[in-house]
């Protein structure tokens, strides 16, 4: 499965504890990553500075659902279940 163009749910919903260029303290859940461009594409895709957690997220039917809204809901719920 490929990422849905313009979705960016995985770059907004989860928290990222590792440093991101432009966000040295990482990113809280629900905040748009500074590395998203205007088309909601990651500027660090394929770049070794991209956090490992970002590279580990792979699109899948259960995570992405049928829409960006479903993906945001799934990832927000996962964030709540795994934070702590």
Coordinates of C-alpha atoms in Angstrom, one line a residue:
X1 CA 0.0 0.0 0.0
X2 CA 1.2 3.5 -0.8
X3 CA 0.6 6.6 1.3
X4 CA -2.5 8.6 0.5
X5 CA -1.4 11.9 -1.2
X6 CA -1.9 14.8 1.1
X7 CA -2.9 12.7 4.2
X8 CA 0.1 13.4 6.6
X9 CA -1.8 11.8 9.5
X10 CA 1.4 10.0 10.6
X11 CA 3.2 13.3 10.6
X12 CA 0.6 15.0 12.8
X13 CA -1.1 12.6 15.2
X14 CA 1.7 10.8 16.9
X15 CA 4.3 12.3 19.3
X16 CA 7.9 12.0 18.3
X17 CA 10.4 12.0 21.1
X18 CA 13.6 12.1 19.0
X19 CA 15.0 15.3 17.5
X20 CA 13.7 16.4 14.1
X21 CA 15.6 19.1 12.1
X22 CA 13.8 22.3 13.2
X23 CA 12.2 20.6 16.2
X24 CA 15.2 19.6 18.4
X25 CA 12.9 18.5 21.3
X26 CA 10.8 16.3 19.0
X27 CA 7.1 16.9 18.4
X28 CA 4.0 16.6 20.7
X29 CA 1.0 14.5 19.5
X30 CA -1.4 16.4 17.4
X31 CA 1.2 19.0 16.2
X32 CA 2.0 19.3 12.5
X33 CA 5.7 18.4 11.9
X34 CA 7.7 21.3 10.7
X35 CA 9.2 19.1 7.9
X36 CA 5.8 18.8 6.2
X37 CA 5.6 20.9 3.0
X38 CA 2.6 22.6 1.6
X39 CA 1.4 19.4 -0.1
X40 CA 1.8 17.5 3.2
X41 CA 4.9 15.6 2.0
X42 CA 7.8 14.9 4.3
X43 CA 10.9 17.0 3.3
X44 CA 13.1 14.4 5.1
X45 CA 11.8 11.4 3.3
X46 CA 14.8 9.3 2.4
X47 CA 17.1 11.6 4.4
X48 CA 19.2 10.0 7.2
X49 CA 18.1 12.8 9.6
X50 CA 14.5 11.5 9.4
X51 CA 13.6 10.0 12.8
X52 CA 13.6 6.2 13.0
X53 CA 10.0 6.2 14.2
X54 CA 8.9 8.0 11.1
X55 CA 10.8 5.6 8.8
X56 CA 9.2 2.6 10.7
X57 CA 5.6 3.7 10.0
X58 CA 4.4 1.9 6.9
X59 CA 1.0 2.5 5.4
X60 CA -1.5 -0.3 6.0
X61 CA -5.2 -0.6 5.6
X62 CA -5.9 -0.8 9.4
X63 CA -3.8 2.3 10.1
X64 CA -4.8 4.4 7.1
X65 CA -8.4 3.5 6.7
X66 CA -10.4 5.0 3.8
X67 CA -9.5 8.6 4.5
X68 CA -7.1 11.0 6.2
X69 CA -9.7 11.5 8.9
X70 CA -9.8 7.8 9.6
X71 CA -6.0 7.6 9.7
X72 CA -5.9 10.6 12.2
X73 CA -8.5 8.9 14.4
X74 CA -6.6 5.6 14.4
X75 CA -3.2 7.2 15.1
X76 CA -4.6 9.5 17.8
X77 CA -6.1 6.5 19.5
X78 CA -2.9 4.5 19.2
X79 CA -1.0 7.5 20.7
X80 CA -3.3 7.5 23.7
X81 CA -3.0 3.8 24.2
X82 CA 0.8 3.8 24.1
X83 CA 1.6 7.0 26.0
X84 CA 2.2 6.8 29.5

